[in-house]
Short mmCIF file of C-alpha atoms and ligand atoms in Angstrom, two decimals:
data_model
loop_
_atom_site.label_atom_id
_atom_site.label_comp_id
_atom_site.label_asym_id
_atom_site.label_seq_id
_atom_site.Cartn_x
_atom_site.Cartn_y
_atom_site.Cartn_z
CA UNK A 1 5.56 -17.46 -34.73
CA UNK A 2 7.80 -18.54 -31.97
CA UNK A 3 10.14 -15.59 -32.15
CA UNK A 4 6.98 -13.30 -32.04
CA UNK A 5 5.67 -14.93 -28.96
CA UNK A 6 8.90 -14.32 -27.08
CA UNK A 7 8.89 -10.71 -28.10
CA UNK A 8 5.59 -10.32 -26.25
CA UNK A 9 6.18 -12.55 -23.31
CA UNK A 10 5.73 -9.81 -20.74
CA UNK A 11 2.64 -8.11 -22.34
CA UNK A 12 -0.56 -9.51 -20.96
CA UNK A 13 0.25 -10.77 -17.41
CA UNK A 14 -0.19 -7.55 -14.95
CA UNK A 15 -3.38 -6.78 -13.54
CA UNK A 16 -4.63 -3.40 -14.00
CA UNK A 17 -7.61 -1.29 -13.01
CA UNK A 18 -9.65 0.53 -15.71
CA UNK A 19 -10.64 3.83 -14.98
CA UNK A 20 -14.36 4.73 -14.49
CA UNK A 21 -16.10 7.69 -15.85
CA UNK A 22 -17.79 10.07 -13.35
CA UNK A 23 -21.55 9.98 -12.87
CA UNK A 24 -22.99 13.38 -13.06
CA UNK A 25 -26.60 14.44 -13.47
CA UNK A 26 -29.19 12.67 -15.62
CA UNK A 27 -29.88 14.13 -18.96
CA UNK A 28 -31.85 12.40 -22.06
CA UNK A 29 -29.91 12.69 -25.19
CA UNK A 30 -32.09 12.81 -28.43
CA UNK A 31 -31.44 10.42 -31.28
CA UNK A 32 -28.87 11.64 -34.00
CA UNK A 33 -29.70 10.71 -37.39
CA UNK A 34 -27.22 9.00 -39.66
CA UNK A 35 -28.05 11.58 -42.49
CA UNK A 36 -26.37 14.14 -40.11
CA UNK A 37 -23.35 12.05 -39.10
CA UNK A 38 -19.99 13.55 -40.02
CA UNK A 39 -16.32 12.58 -39.42
CA UNK A 40 -14.20 14.98 -37.52
CA UNK A 41 -13.26 16.90 -40.59
CA UNK A 42 -16.93 17.51 -41.30
CA UNK A 43 -16.95 14.75 -44.29
CA UNK A 44 -19.64 11.93 -44.58
CA UNK A 45 -18.50 9.14 -42.42
CA UNK A 46 -21.51 6.79 -42.47
CA UNK A 47 -19.91 3.55 -41.18
CA UNK A 48 -22.30 1.37 -42.89
CA UNK A 49 -21.15 2.85 -46.23
CA UNK A 50 -17.79 2.30 -45.03
CA UNK A 51 -18.40 -1.45 -44.29
CA UNK A 52 -20.20 -1.99 -47.60
CA UNK A 53 -17.59 -0.40 -49.53
CA UNK A 54 -14.99 -2.56 -47.95
CA UNK A 55 -17.02 -5.51 -48.76
CA UNK A 56 -17.43 -4.42 -52.67
CA UNK A 57 -13.72 -3.72 -52.75
CA UNK A 58 -12.83 -7.34 -51.54
CA UNK A 59 -15.60 -8.91 -53.64
CA UNK A 60 -13.62 -7.18 -56.47
CA UNK A 61 -10.27 -8.42 -55.45
CA UNK A 62 -11.44 -11.87 -54.78
CA UNK A 63 -13.84 -12.34 -57.69
CA UNK A 64 -16.88 -13.46 -55.48
CA UNK A 65 -19.97 -14.29 -57.40
CA UNK A 66 -22.70 -11.43 -57.51
CA UNK A 67 -25.22 -13.60 -55.76
CA UNK A 68 -22.99 -14.22 -52.90
CA UNK A 69 -22.17 -10.50 -52.90
CA UNK A 70 -25.75 -9.51 -52.58
CA UNK A 71 -26.34 -12.01 -49.79
CA UNK A 72 -23.28 -10.75 -47.93
CA UNK A 73 -24.00 -7.10 -48.15
CA UNK A 74 -27.42 -7.34 -46.16
CA UNK A 75 -28.36 -7.99 -42.48
CA UNK A 76 -30.23 -11.02 -41.46
CA UNK A 77 -32.53 -9.32 -38.90
CA UNK A 78 -32.74 -5.65 -37.53
CA UNK A 79 -35.17 -4.59 -34.54
CA UNK A 80 -35.75 -1.20 -33.59
CA UNK A 81 -37.35 -0.52 -30.36
CA UNK A 82 -38.86 2.53 -28.56
CA UNK A 83 -38.88 2.07 -24.88
CA UNK A 84 -39.60 3.93 -21.79
CA UNK A 85 -37.64 4.29 -18.81
CA UNK A 86 -38.29 6.18 -15.45
CA UNK A 87 -35.42 8.82 -14.65
CA UNK A 88 -34.51 9.81 -11.14
CA UNK A 89 -36.62 12.81 -11.09
CA UNK A 90 -39.72 10.74 -11.61
CA UNK A 91 -40.20 11.61 -15.22
CA UNK A 92 -40.40 8.96 -17.80
CA UNK A 93 -38.46 9.32 -21.09
CA UNK A 94 -38.63 7.49 -24.41
CA UNK A 95 -35.43 5.69 -25.59
CA UNK A 96 -34.52 4.34 -28.99
CA UNK A 97 -32.57 1.08 -29.20
CA UNK A 98 -31.46 -1.23 -31.75
CA UNK A 99 -30.37 -4.99 -32.45
CA UNK A 100 -29.03 -5.95 -35.86
CA UNK A 101 -28.18 -9.59 -36.32
CA UNK A 102 -26.16 -9.75 -39.59
CA UNK A 103 -25.20 -13.29 -40.11
CA UNK A 104 -25.91 -16.53 -38.68
CA UNK A 105 -24.18 -18.72 -41.17
CA UNK A 106 -21.40 -19.72 -39.06
CA UNK A 107 -23.23 -19.80 -35.51
CA UNK A 108 -25.30 -17.81 -33.15
CA UNK A 109 -25.36 -14.00 -33.47
CA UNK A 110 -22.90 -12.41 -31.23
CA UNK A 111 -21.98 -8.88 -30.31
CA UNK A 112 -21.86 -5.91 -28.31
CA UNK A 113 -24.47 -3.40 -27.28
CA UNK A 114 -23.11 0.44 -27.28
CA UNK A 115 -24.80 3.18 -25.35
CA UNK A 116 -23.68 6.64 -26.89
CA UNK A 117 -25.50 9.56 -28.30
CA UNK A 118 -24.34 8.72 -31.77
CA UNK A 119 -25.63 5.11 -31.92
CA UNK A 120 -27.86 4.80 -35.00
CA UNK A 121 -29.10 2.00 -37.27
CA UNK A 122 -26.29 2.44 -39.70
CA UNK A 123 -23.63 2.61 -37.22
CA UNK A 124 -25.00 -0.69 -35.75
CA UNK A 125 -25.33 -2.34 -39.17
CA UNK A 126 -21.76 -1.62 -39.80
CA UNK A 127 -20.42 -3.07 -36.31
CA UNK A 128 -22.35 -6.23 -36.79
CA UNK A 129 -20.96 -6.71 -40.51
CA UNK A 130 -17.34 -6.00 -39.13
CA UNK A 131 -18.20 -8.49 -36.17
CA UNK A 132 -19.04 -11.31 -38.59
CA UNK A 133 -15.69 -10.65 -40.32
CA UNK A 134 -13.97 -10.44 -37.16
CA UNK A 135 -15.41 -13.89 -35.94
CA UNK A 136 -14.64 -15.56 -39.18
CA UNK A 137 -10.94 -14.24 -39.32
CA UNK A 138 -9.74 -16.27 -36.43
CA UNK A 139 -12.32 -19.02 -36.70
CA UNK A 140 -14.83 -18.26 -33.92
CA UNK A 141 -18.05 -20.21 -34.45
CA UNK A 142 -20.31 -17.03 -34.24
CA UNK A 143 -22.06 -14.82 -36.97
CA UNK A 144 -22.32 -11.17 -36.50
CA UNK A 145 -24.54 -8.78 -34.52
CA UNK A 146 -24.46 -5.47 -32.62
CA UNK A 147 -26.82 -3.13 -30.77
CA UNK A 148 -27.08 -0.03 -28.89
CA UNK A 149 -29.32 2.65 -27.29
CA UNK A 150 -29.40 6.27 -28.14
CA UNK A 151 -28.35 8.07 -24.76
CA UNK A 152 -25.37 9.48 -22.99
CA UNK A 153 -24.62 6.95 -20.24
CA UNK A 154 -22.16 9.46 -18.30
CA UNK A 155 -25.40 11.10 -17.55
CA UNK A 156 -27.55 8.43 -16.12
CA UNK A 157 -27.22 7.37 -12.32
CA UNK A 158 -26.97 3.87 -11.39
CA UNK A 159 -30.68 3.12 -10.82
CA UNK A 160 -31.67 5.07 -13.95
CA UNK A 161 -29.02 2.69 -15.83
CA UNK A 162 -30.36 -0.24 -14.10
CA UNK A 163 -33.98 0.67 -15.24
CA UNK A 164 -32.84 1.47 -18.77
CA UNK A 165 -30.86 -1.56 -19.07
CA UNK A 166 -33.81 -3.86 -17.87
CA UNK A 167 -36.28 -2.01 -20.12
CA UNK A 168 -34.06 -2.44 -23.10
CA UNK A 169 -33.63 -6.14 -22.57
CA UNK A 170 -37.34 -6.76 -22.55
CA UNK A 171 -38.34 -6.01 -26.00
CA UNK A 172 -35.05 -7.63 -27.40
CA UNK A 173 -35.82 -10.82 -25.46
CA UNK A 174 -37.77 -12.51 -28.34
CA UNK A 175 -34.77 -12.39 -30.47
CA UNK A 176 -32.00 -13.07 -28.04
CA UNK A 177 -30.85 -16.52 -26.44
CA UNK A 178 -27.98 -18.65 -25.73
CA UNK A 179 -28.13 -20.52 -28.97
CA UNK A 180 -29.82 -17.64 -30.96
CA UNK A 181 -28.04 -14.13 -30.15
CA UNK A 182 -25.66 -13.31 -27.27
CA UNK A 183 -24.82 -9.59 -26.31
CA UNK A 184 -21.71 -8.33 -24.84
CA UNK A 185 -20.56 -5.09 -23.51
CA UNK A 186 -19.34 -2.02 -26.03
CA UNK A 187 -18.54 1.48 -25.63
CA UNK A 188 -20.33 2.77 -22.74
CA UNK A 189 -21.35 -0.33 -21.07
CA UNK A 190 -19.71 -2.89 -18.69
CA UNK A 191 -20.15 -5.98 -16.46
CA UNK A 192 -22.78 -4.38 -14.34
CA UNK A 193 -25.05 -3.73 -17.38
CA UNK A 194 -24.64 -7.36 -18.62
CA UNK A 195 -25.76 -8.60 -15.11
CA UNK A 196 -28.85 -6.58 -15.52
CA UNK A 197 -29.49 -7.92 -18.87
CA UNK A 198 -28.87 -11.57 -17.84
CA UNK A 199 -31.14 -11.15 -14.85
CA UNK A 200 -33.78 -9.77 -16.80
CA UNK A 201 -33.72 -12.36 -19.66
CA UNK A 202 -33.44 -15.06 -17.16
CA UNK A 203 -36.45 -13.84 -15.16
CA UNK A 204 -38.30 -14.27 -18.34
CA UNK A 205 -37.04 -17.67 -18.88
CA UNK A 206 -37.75 -18.76 -15.48
CA UNK A 207 -34.48 -20.10 -14.63
CA UNK A 208 -30.89 -18.67 -14.45
CA UNK A 209 -28.86 -18.96 -17.79
CA UNK A 210 -25.42 -17.58 -17.80
CA UNK A 211 -25.15 -18.24 -21.39
CA UNK A 212 -27.53 -15.52 -22.33
CA UNK A 213 -24.94 -12.76 -22.31
CA UNK A 214 -20.86 -12.45 -22.17
CA UNK A 215 -19.06 -9.78 -20.31
CA UNK A 216 -21.00 -10.27 -17.17
CA UNK A 217 -19.29 -9.94 -13.62
CA UNK A 218 -17.29 -13.05 -12.20
CA UNK A 219 -20.06 -13.28 -9.37
CA UNK A 220 -22.80 -13.69 -12.16
CA UNK A 221 -20.84 -16.43 -13.81
CA UNK A 222 -18.26 -14.62 -15.91
CA UNK A 223 -14.81 -16.00 -16.44
CA UNK A 224 -12.00 -14.70 -14.39
CA UNK A 225 -9.33 -12.73 -16.43
CA UNK A 226 -11.73 -11.22 -18.78
CA UNK A 227 -11.35 -7.61 -17.82
CA UNK A 228 -7.71 -7.58 -18.64
CA UNK A 229 -7.99 -9.97 -21.53
CA UNK A 230 -10.52 -7.70 -23.39
CA UNK A 231 -7.78 -5.23 -24.67
CA UNK A 232 -5.21 -8.02 -24.64
CA UNK A 233 -5.27 -8.60 -28.44
CA UNK A 234 -3.94 -5.08 -29.28
CA UNK A 235 -0.62 -5.43 -27.33
CA UNK A 236 0.07 -8.74 -28.99
CA UNK A 237 -0.58 -7.32 -32.37
CA UNK A 238 1.50 -4.49 -31.69
CA UNK A 239 4.53 -6.78 -30.62
CA UNK A 240 4.20 -8.92 -33.64
CA UNK A 241 3.77 -5.93 -35.96
CA UNK A 242 6.96 -4.09 -34.53
CA UNK A 243 8.99 -7.35 -35.06
CA UNK A 244 8.03 -7.80 -38.47
CA UNK A 245 8.47 -4.23 -39.38
CA UNK A 246 11.83 -4.37 -37.23
CA UNK A 247 10.71 -1.52 -34.97
CA UNK A 248 11.93 -1.79 -31.45
CA UNK A 249 8.80 -1.87 -29.17
CA UNK A 250 10.70 -0.84 -25.99
CA UNK A 251 11.77 2.54 -27.78
CA UNK A 252 8.54 3.42 -29.14
CA UNK A 253 6.36 6.56 -28.42
CA UNK A 254 2.92 5.97 -28.42
CA UNK A 255 -0.61 7.92 -28.67
CA UNK A 256 -3.90 6.55 -27.51
CA UNK A 257 -7.26 7.94 -28.33
CA UNK A 258 -9.84 6.81 -26.08
CA UNK A 259 -9.01 5.86 -22.49
CA UNK A 260 -11.45 3.30 -20.99
CA UNK A 261 -11.88 -0.58 -21.30
CA UNK A 262 -9.83 -0.77 -24.50
CA UNK A 263 -7.47 2.50 -24.70
CA UNK A 264 -6.57 2.29 -20.96
CA UNK A 265 -5.60 -1.45 -20.96
CA UNK A 266 -3.77 -1.04 -24.08
CA UNK A 267 -1.71 1.78 -22.81
CA UNK A 268 -0.71 -0.33 -19.63
CA UNK A 269 0.02 -3.19 -21.29
CA UNK A 270 2.25 -1.77 -23.98
CA UNK A 271 4.09 0.00 -21.23
CA UNK A 272 5.29 -3.42 -19.94
CA UNK A 273 7.82 -3.92 -22.63
CA UNK A 274 8.79 -0.33 -22.66
CA UNK A 275 6.56 1.79 -25.02
CA UNK A 276 6.16 5.32 -23.68
CA UNK A 277 2.83 6.99 -23.75
CA UNK A 278 3.35 10.52 -25.05
CA UNK A 279 -0.33 11.48 -25.87
CA UNK A 280 -3.88 10.27 -24.52
CA UNK A 281 -7.27 11.68 -25.23
CA UNK A 282 -10.98 11.09 -24.46
CA UNK A 283 -14.15 12.44 -25.57
CA UNK A 284 -13.65 15.63 -23.55
CA UNK A 285 -9.94 16.32 -24.61
CA UNK A 286 -6.72 15.08 -24.41
CA UNK A 287 -3.16 15.49 -22.60
CA UNK A 288 0.48 15.14 -24.27
CA UNK A 289 4.02 15.18 -22.65
CA UNK A 290 6.76 14.20 -25.26
CA UNK A 291 8.65 12.93 -22.37
CA UNK A 292 6.29 10.37 -20.78
CA UNK A 293 2.70 10.30 -19.40
CA UNK A 294 2.60 7.92 -16.31
CA UNK A 295 -0.18 5.60 -17.37
CA UNK A 296 -1.12 4.44 -13.73
CA UNK A 297 -1.08 7.90 -12.41
CA UNK A 298 -3.39 8.89 -15.39
CA UNK A 299 -5.73 6.09 -14.57
CA UNK A 300 -6.21 7.48 -10.97
CA UNK A 301 -6.74 10.85 -12.28
CA UNK A 302 -9.49 9.72 -14.52
CA UNK A 303 -10.98 7.50 -11.73
CA UNK A 304 -11.24 10.96 -9.54
CA UNK A 305 -12.06 13.39 -12.30
CA UNK A 306 -13.90 11.35 -15.24
CA UNK A 307 -11.49 12.49 -17.87
CA UNK A 308 -7.70 12.67 -18.60
CA UNK A 309 -8.23 16.53 -19.08
CA UNK A 310 -6.47 18.59 -16.36
CA UNK A 311 -3.84 15.81 -15.64
CA UNK A 312 -0.77 17.64 -13.99
CA UNK A 313 2.61 17.93 -15.79
CA UNK A 314 1.04 17.42 -19.39
CA UNK A 315 0.01 19.99 -22.00
CA UNK A 316 -3.64 20.01 -22.83
CA UNK A 317 -4.70 18.98 -26.51
CA UNK A 318 -8.05 18.76 -28.39
CA UNK A 319 -9.60 15.43 -28.74
CA UNK A 320 -8.70 15.24 -32.31
CA UNK A 321 -5.23 16.69 -32.16
CA UNK A 322 -3.88 13.35 -30.85
CA UNK A 323 -4.16 12.13 -34.37
CA UNK A 324 -1.55 14.44 -35.73
CA UNK A 325 1.13 14.49 -32.77
CA UNK A 326 4.25 12.75 -33.67
CA UNK A 327 4.44 9.13 -32.30
CA UNK A 328 5.62 5.81 -33.53
CA UNK A 329 2.53 3.97 -32.59
CA UNK A 330 -1.03 5.46 -32.98
CA UNK A 331 -3.77 3.57 -31.25
CA UNK A 332 -7.34 4.82 -32.17
CA UNK A 333 -9.37 2.99 -29.40
CA UNK A 334 -12.50 5.29 -29.02
CA UNK A 335 -15.13 5.38 -31.97
CA UNK A 336 -15.39 4.86 -35.63
CA UNK A 337 -14.38 7.24 -38.42
CA UNK A 338 -11.75 9.17 -36.80
CA UNK A 339 -9.13 8.97 -39.64
CA UNK A 340 -10.37 10.38 -42.86
CA UNK A 341 -9.06 11.45 -46.18
CA UNK A 342 -8.76 15.04 -44.51
CA UNK A 343 -6.37 14.22 -41.73
CA UNK A 344 -4.66 10.95 -43.01
CA UNK A 345 -1.91 13.13 -44.60
CA UNK A 346 -1.24 14.78 -41.29
CA UNK A 347 -1.00 11.57 -39.21
CA UNK A 348 2.96 10.96 -38.39
CA UNK A 349 3.07 7.59 -36.62
CA UNK A 350 4.89 4.80 -38.42
CA UNK A 351 2.02 2.27 -37.56
CA UNK A 352 -1.57 2.64 -36.63
CA UNK A 353 -2.99 -0.22 -34.47
CA UNK A 354 -6.73 -0.42 -34.42
CA UNK A 355 -8.52 -0.99 -30.94
CA UNK A 356 -11.70 0.69 -31.96
CA UNK A 357 -14.16 -0.60 -34.56
CA UNK A 358 -13.96 1.26 -37.85
CA UNK A 359 -11.80 4.21 -36.93
CA UNK A 360 -10.35 4.55 -40.52
CA UNK A 361 -12.60 5.27 -43.41
CA UNK A 362 -11.70 3.54 -46.74
CA UNK A 363 -10.37 6.85 -48.42
CA UNK A 364 -8.09 7.28 -45.55
CA UNK A 365 -6.76 3.73 -45.97
CA UNK A 366 -5.72 4.36 -49.42
CA UNK A 367 -3.68 7.52 -48.44
CA UNK A 368 -2.01 5.78 -45.71
CA UNK A 369 -0.90 3.02 -47.98
CA UNK A 370 0.55 5.71 -50.50
CA UNK A 371 2.44 7.12 -47.33
CA UNK A 372 3.70 3.73 -46.32
CA UNK A 373 1.88 3.83 -42.86
CA UNK A 374 1.08 0.19 -41.78
CA UNK A 375 -2.52 -0.16 -40.37
CA UNK A 376 -2.99 -3.37 -38.34
CA UNK A 377 -6.81 -3.67 -38.72
CA UNK A 378 -9.55 -3.49 -36.17
CA UNK A 379 -10.98 -7.07 -37.50
CA UNK A 380 -7.77 -8.78 -36.20
CA UNK A 381 -6.39 -6.56 -33.46
CA UNK A 382 -9.58 -5.62 -31.60
CA UNK A 383 -11.02 -9.10 -31.35
CA UNK A 384 -9.61 -10.14 -28.02
CA UNK A 385 -13.18 -9.30 -26.47
CA UNK A 386 -14.91 -11.50 -28.81
CA UNK A 387 -12.29 -14.36 -28.09
CA UNK A 388 -12.62 -13.96 -24.34
CA UNK A 389 -16.67 -14.05 -24.98
CA UNK A 390 -16.17 -17.43 -26.55
CA UNK A 391 -14.82 -18.53 -23.41
CA UNK A 392 -17.27 -16.92 -21.40
CA UNK A 393 -20.19 -18.26 -23.43
CA UNK A 394 -18.83 -21.71 -23.27
CA UNK A 395 -18.46 -21.48 -19.52
CA UNK A 396 -21.91 -20.13 -19.15
CA UNK A 397 -23.68 -22.38 -21.66
CA UNK A 398 -22.01 -25.57 -20.98
CA UNK A 399 -21.18 -24.92 -17.38
CA UNK A 400 -17.51 -25.34 -17.88
CA UNK A 401 -14.78 -23.65 -15.67
CA UNK A 402 -11.75 -22.18 -17.27
CA UNK A 403 -8.80 -20.71 -15.20
CA UNK A 404 -7.84 -17.06 -15.23
CA UNK A 405 -4.57 -18.13 -17.17
CA UNK A 406 -6.66 -20.12 -19.76
CA UNK A 407 -8.90 -17.10 -20.35
CA UNK A 408 -5.81 -14.36 -20.53
CA UNK A 409 -3.87 -17.00 -22.88
CA UNK A 410 -6.65 -17.42 -25.27
CA UNK A 411 -6.50 -14.07 -27.17
CA UNK A 412 -2.80 -14.50 -27.74
CA UNK A 413 -3.13 -18.03 -29.01
CA UNK A 414 -6.12 -17.38 -31.28
CA UNK A 415 -4.76 -14.01 -32.44
CA UNK A 416 -1.29 -15.23 -33.17
CA UNK A 417 -2.37 -17.47 -35.67
CA UNK A 418 -4.74 -15.06 -37.44
CA UNK A 419 -2.04 -12.32 -37.40
CA UNK A 420 0.76 -14.68 -39.32
CA UNK A 421 -2.06 -15.62 -41.71
CA UNK A 422 -3.04 -12.22 -42.36
CA UNK A 423 0.32 -10.84 -42.74
CA UNK A 424 1.54 -13.62 -44.99
CA UNK A 425 -1.60 -13.67 -47.18
CA UNK A 426 -1.13 -9.68 -47.57
CA UNK A 427 2.40 -9.89 -48.27
CA UNK A 428 1.61 -12.53 -50.84
CA UNK A 429 -1.43 -11.09 -52.54
CA UNK A 430 0.30 -7.39 -52.14
CA UNK A 431 -2.45 -6.00 -50.29
CA UNK A 432 -2.73 -3.93 -47.20
CA UNK A 433 -3.27 -5.77 -43.99
CA UNK A 434 -6.90 -4.69 -43.75
CA UNK A 435 -7.40 -5.92 -47.44
CA UNK A 436 -5.72 -9.07 -46.62
CA UNK A 437 -7.64 -9.72 -43.25
CA UNK A 438 -10.97 -8.77 -45.04
CA UNK A 439 -10.44 -10.99 -48.16
CA UNK A 440 -9.64 -13.90 -45.78
CA UNK A 441 -12.75 -13.57 -43.56
CA UNK A 442 -15.12 -12.58 -46.23
CA UNK A 443 -14.15 -15.62 -48.13
CA UNK A 444 -14.92 -17.69 -45.13
CA UNK A 445 -18.30 -16.41 -44.50
CA UNK A 446 -18.93 -16.76 -48.25
CA UNK A 447 -18.11 -20.34 -48.26
CA UNK A 448 -20.04 -21.13 -45.27
CA UNK A 449 -23.21 -19.32 -47.19
CA UNK A 450 -22.47 -21.39 -50.47
CA UNK A 451 -21.97 -24.78 -48.73
CA UNK A 452 -25.10 -24.44 -46.56
CA UNK A 453 -27.15 -23.02 -49.73
CA UNK A 454 -30.47 -21.28 -49.39
CA UNK A 455 -33.17 -22.92 -47.39
CA UNK A 456 -35.40 -24.71 -48.57
P1 NAD B 1 -15.53 2.78 -23.22
O1 NAD B 1 -16.83 3.51 -23.33
O2 NAD B 1 -15.12 2.09 -22.16
O3 NAD B 1 -14.30 3.83 -23.75
C1 NAD B 1 -14.53 4.89 -24.56
C2 NAD B 1 -13.26 5.85 -24.66
O4 NAD B 1 -13.29 6.45 -25.82
C3 NAD B 1 -13.65 6.77 -23.51
O5 NAD B 1 -12.19 7.17 -22.99
C4 NAD B 1 -14.22 7.95 -24.19
O6 NAD B 1 -14.08 9.19 -23.57
C5 NAD B 1 -13.62 7.96 -25.42
N1 NAD B 1 -14.37 8.39 -26.68
C6 NAD B 1 -15.67 8.36 -26.86
N2 NAD B 1 -16.20 9.20 -27.78
C7 NAD B 1 -14.98 9.70 -28.17
C8 NAD B 1 -14.65 10.74 -29.30
N3 NAD B 1 -15.74 10.82 -30.22
N4 NAD B 1 -13.52 11.10 -29.36
C9 NAD B 1 -12.52 10.82 -28.70
N5 NAD B 1 -12.58 9.70 -27.64
C10 NAD B 1 -13.90 9.39 -27.45
O7 NAD B 1 -15.29 1.98 -24.73
P2 NAD B 1 -14.40 0.60 -24.93
O8 NAD B 1 -15.26 -0.64 -24.49
O9 NAD B 1 -13.02 0.89 -24.51
O10 NAD B 1 -14.73 0.64 -26.45
C11 NAD B 1 -13.79 1.50 -27.44
C12 NAD B 1 -13.76 0.95 -28.92
O11 NAD B 1 -13.26 -0.13 -28.96
C13 NAD B 1 -15.02 0.93 -29.43
O12 NAD B 1 -14.88 1.12 -30.89
C14 NAD B 1 -15.49 -0.50 -29.34
O13 NAD B 1 -16.50 -0.91 -30.27
C15 NAD B 1 -14.16 -1.19 -29.48
N6 NAD B 1 -14.26 -2.46 -28.71
C16 NAD B 1 -14.59 -2.67 -27.48
C17 NAD B 1 -14.62 -4.03 -27.11
C18 NAD B 1 -15.05 -4.40 -25.55
O14 NAD B 1 -15.22 -5.58 -25.12
N7 NAD B 1 -15.29 -3.30 -24.90
C19 NAD B 1 -14.15 -5.08 -27.53
C20 NAD B 1 -13.55 -4.79 -29.03
C21 NAD B 1 -13.68 -3.56 -29.56
#
């Protein structure tokens, strides 16, 4: 991979600022049931069905025994909590939250908490399953977990958010712990939320334990370099994929769906070697300019307006329209189930690099394969967050100090090995990259289950 490293030499070293969403009026959002969940084209897009189908297809390809398939297909522990939190107007609302620990066969459970209106038990189960594959694929010593709260974080004031986080941490505390299950940020949360979580859990313990959560601020024991490292795996994977496919990265046109932690950092980092962003969207809409969108200016715009919409000098587009616009590289970096059987035929990019978890449903994968569109899968290229979480957790639990450079380098080092193995395995087995990545990761978790055996 030496040549690949040089192709990406300038990718991840610039500091950048991540746009923050505006904080408007408080509003409570009712739970959305998974039964009612649909993809953008109106089709059923239950992420848990997607994840289990991916598992079944991998089991068929690799001929894993039925007994192991049955054990891999379930989640070890699931907790649903209803908890009250006081809003700014003095009223008390009840919220629904989840934590799912899918597997602990390779180490403590680990994974982010998502705050969004569409959070549901099935969506959390799916992300927990993908998380366990993600860790196994690159050899991180964690099982998979995920969680979330049904709410719209953009409508919460800072003090409402603090009360919600502390009240959510409390009922989860019996199943969390530095050696048991370690939460991290995900969509709709960030370092401040993790600081409140860590503080609440530490108060229950009676002493400060920075190993309880990852993604906390530097002042609470988080490692320097985390913010820019979180989206860092995606640009590396982009560079390596372009090199393998003989696409000159410096001349590519790029579309980015989702423009915050992961999407904004991706757009900035791929701009360093010369990729030009021509379309960007977020939950409220999108903008396109076939010449170029200035990503730094767009970040400033989002900081002031809370959305990419209304960015001067660009054409307004719909949130989903971005998926069909002509570009070389498409980065889905928002939510799952965006690329479906209905819109996969309209996608005109050469390569899709998945920053979000589960943005492509299995039916769409088959169409993209037929059409010769390469998909660099989420379980590899969106794993910088958990790689940095590993450094964060080691620093917190062992009082070990990394330098910012070590933290920034870690995603590149770990991901480069995983990328090369995934690519070569997929070529050898004649699978897509996702199939290759899943087969390697699932086999690793299956081996861990088999060698430990059932207790007693
Ligand atoms: P975020 O909350 O910081 O940003 C999400 C972005 O997506 C925002 O711009 C939002 O407006 C947009 N968005 C939300 N719903 C959308 C929709 N339905 N259509 C279009 N845009 C939508 O979240 P993030 O941390 O950047 O996470 C984005 C994705 O990356 C998620 O799938 C998450 O699970 C995954 N991920 C996050 C991390 C992490 O450490 N933050 C790590 C790995 C993967």
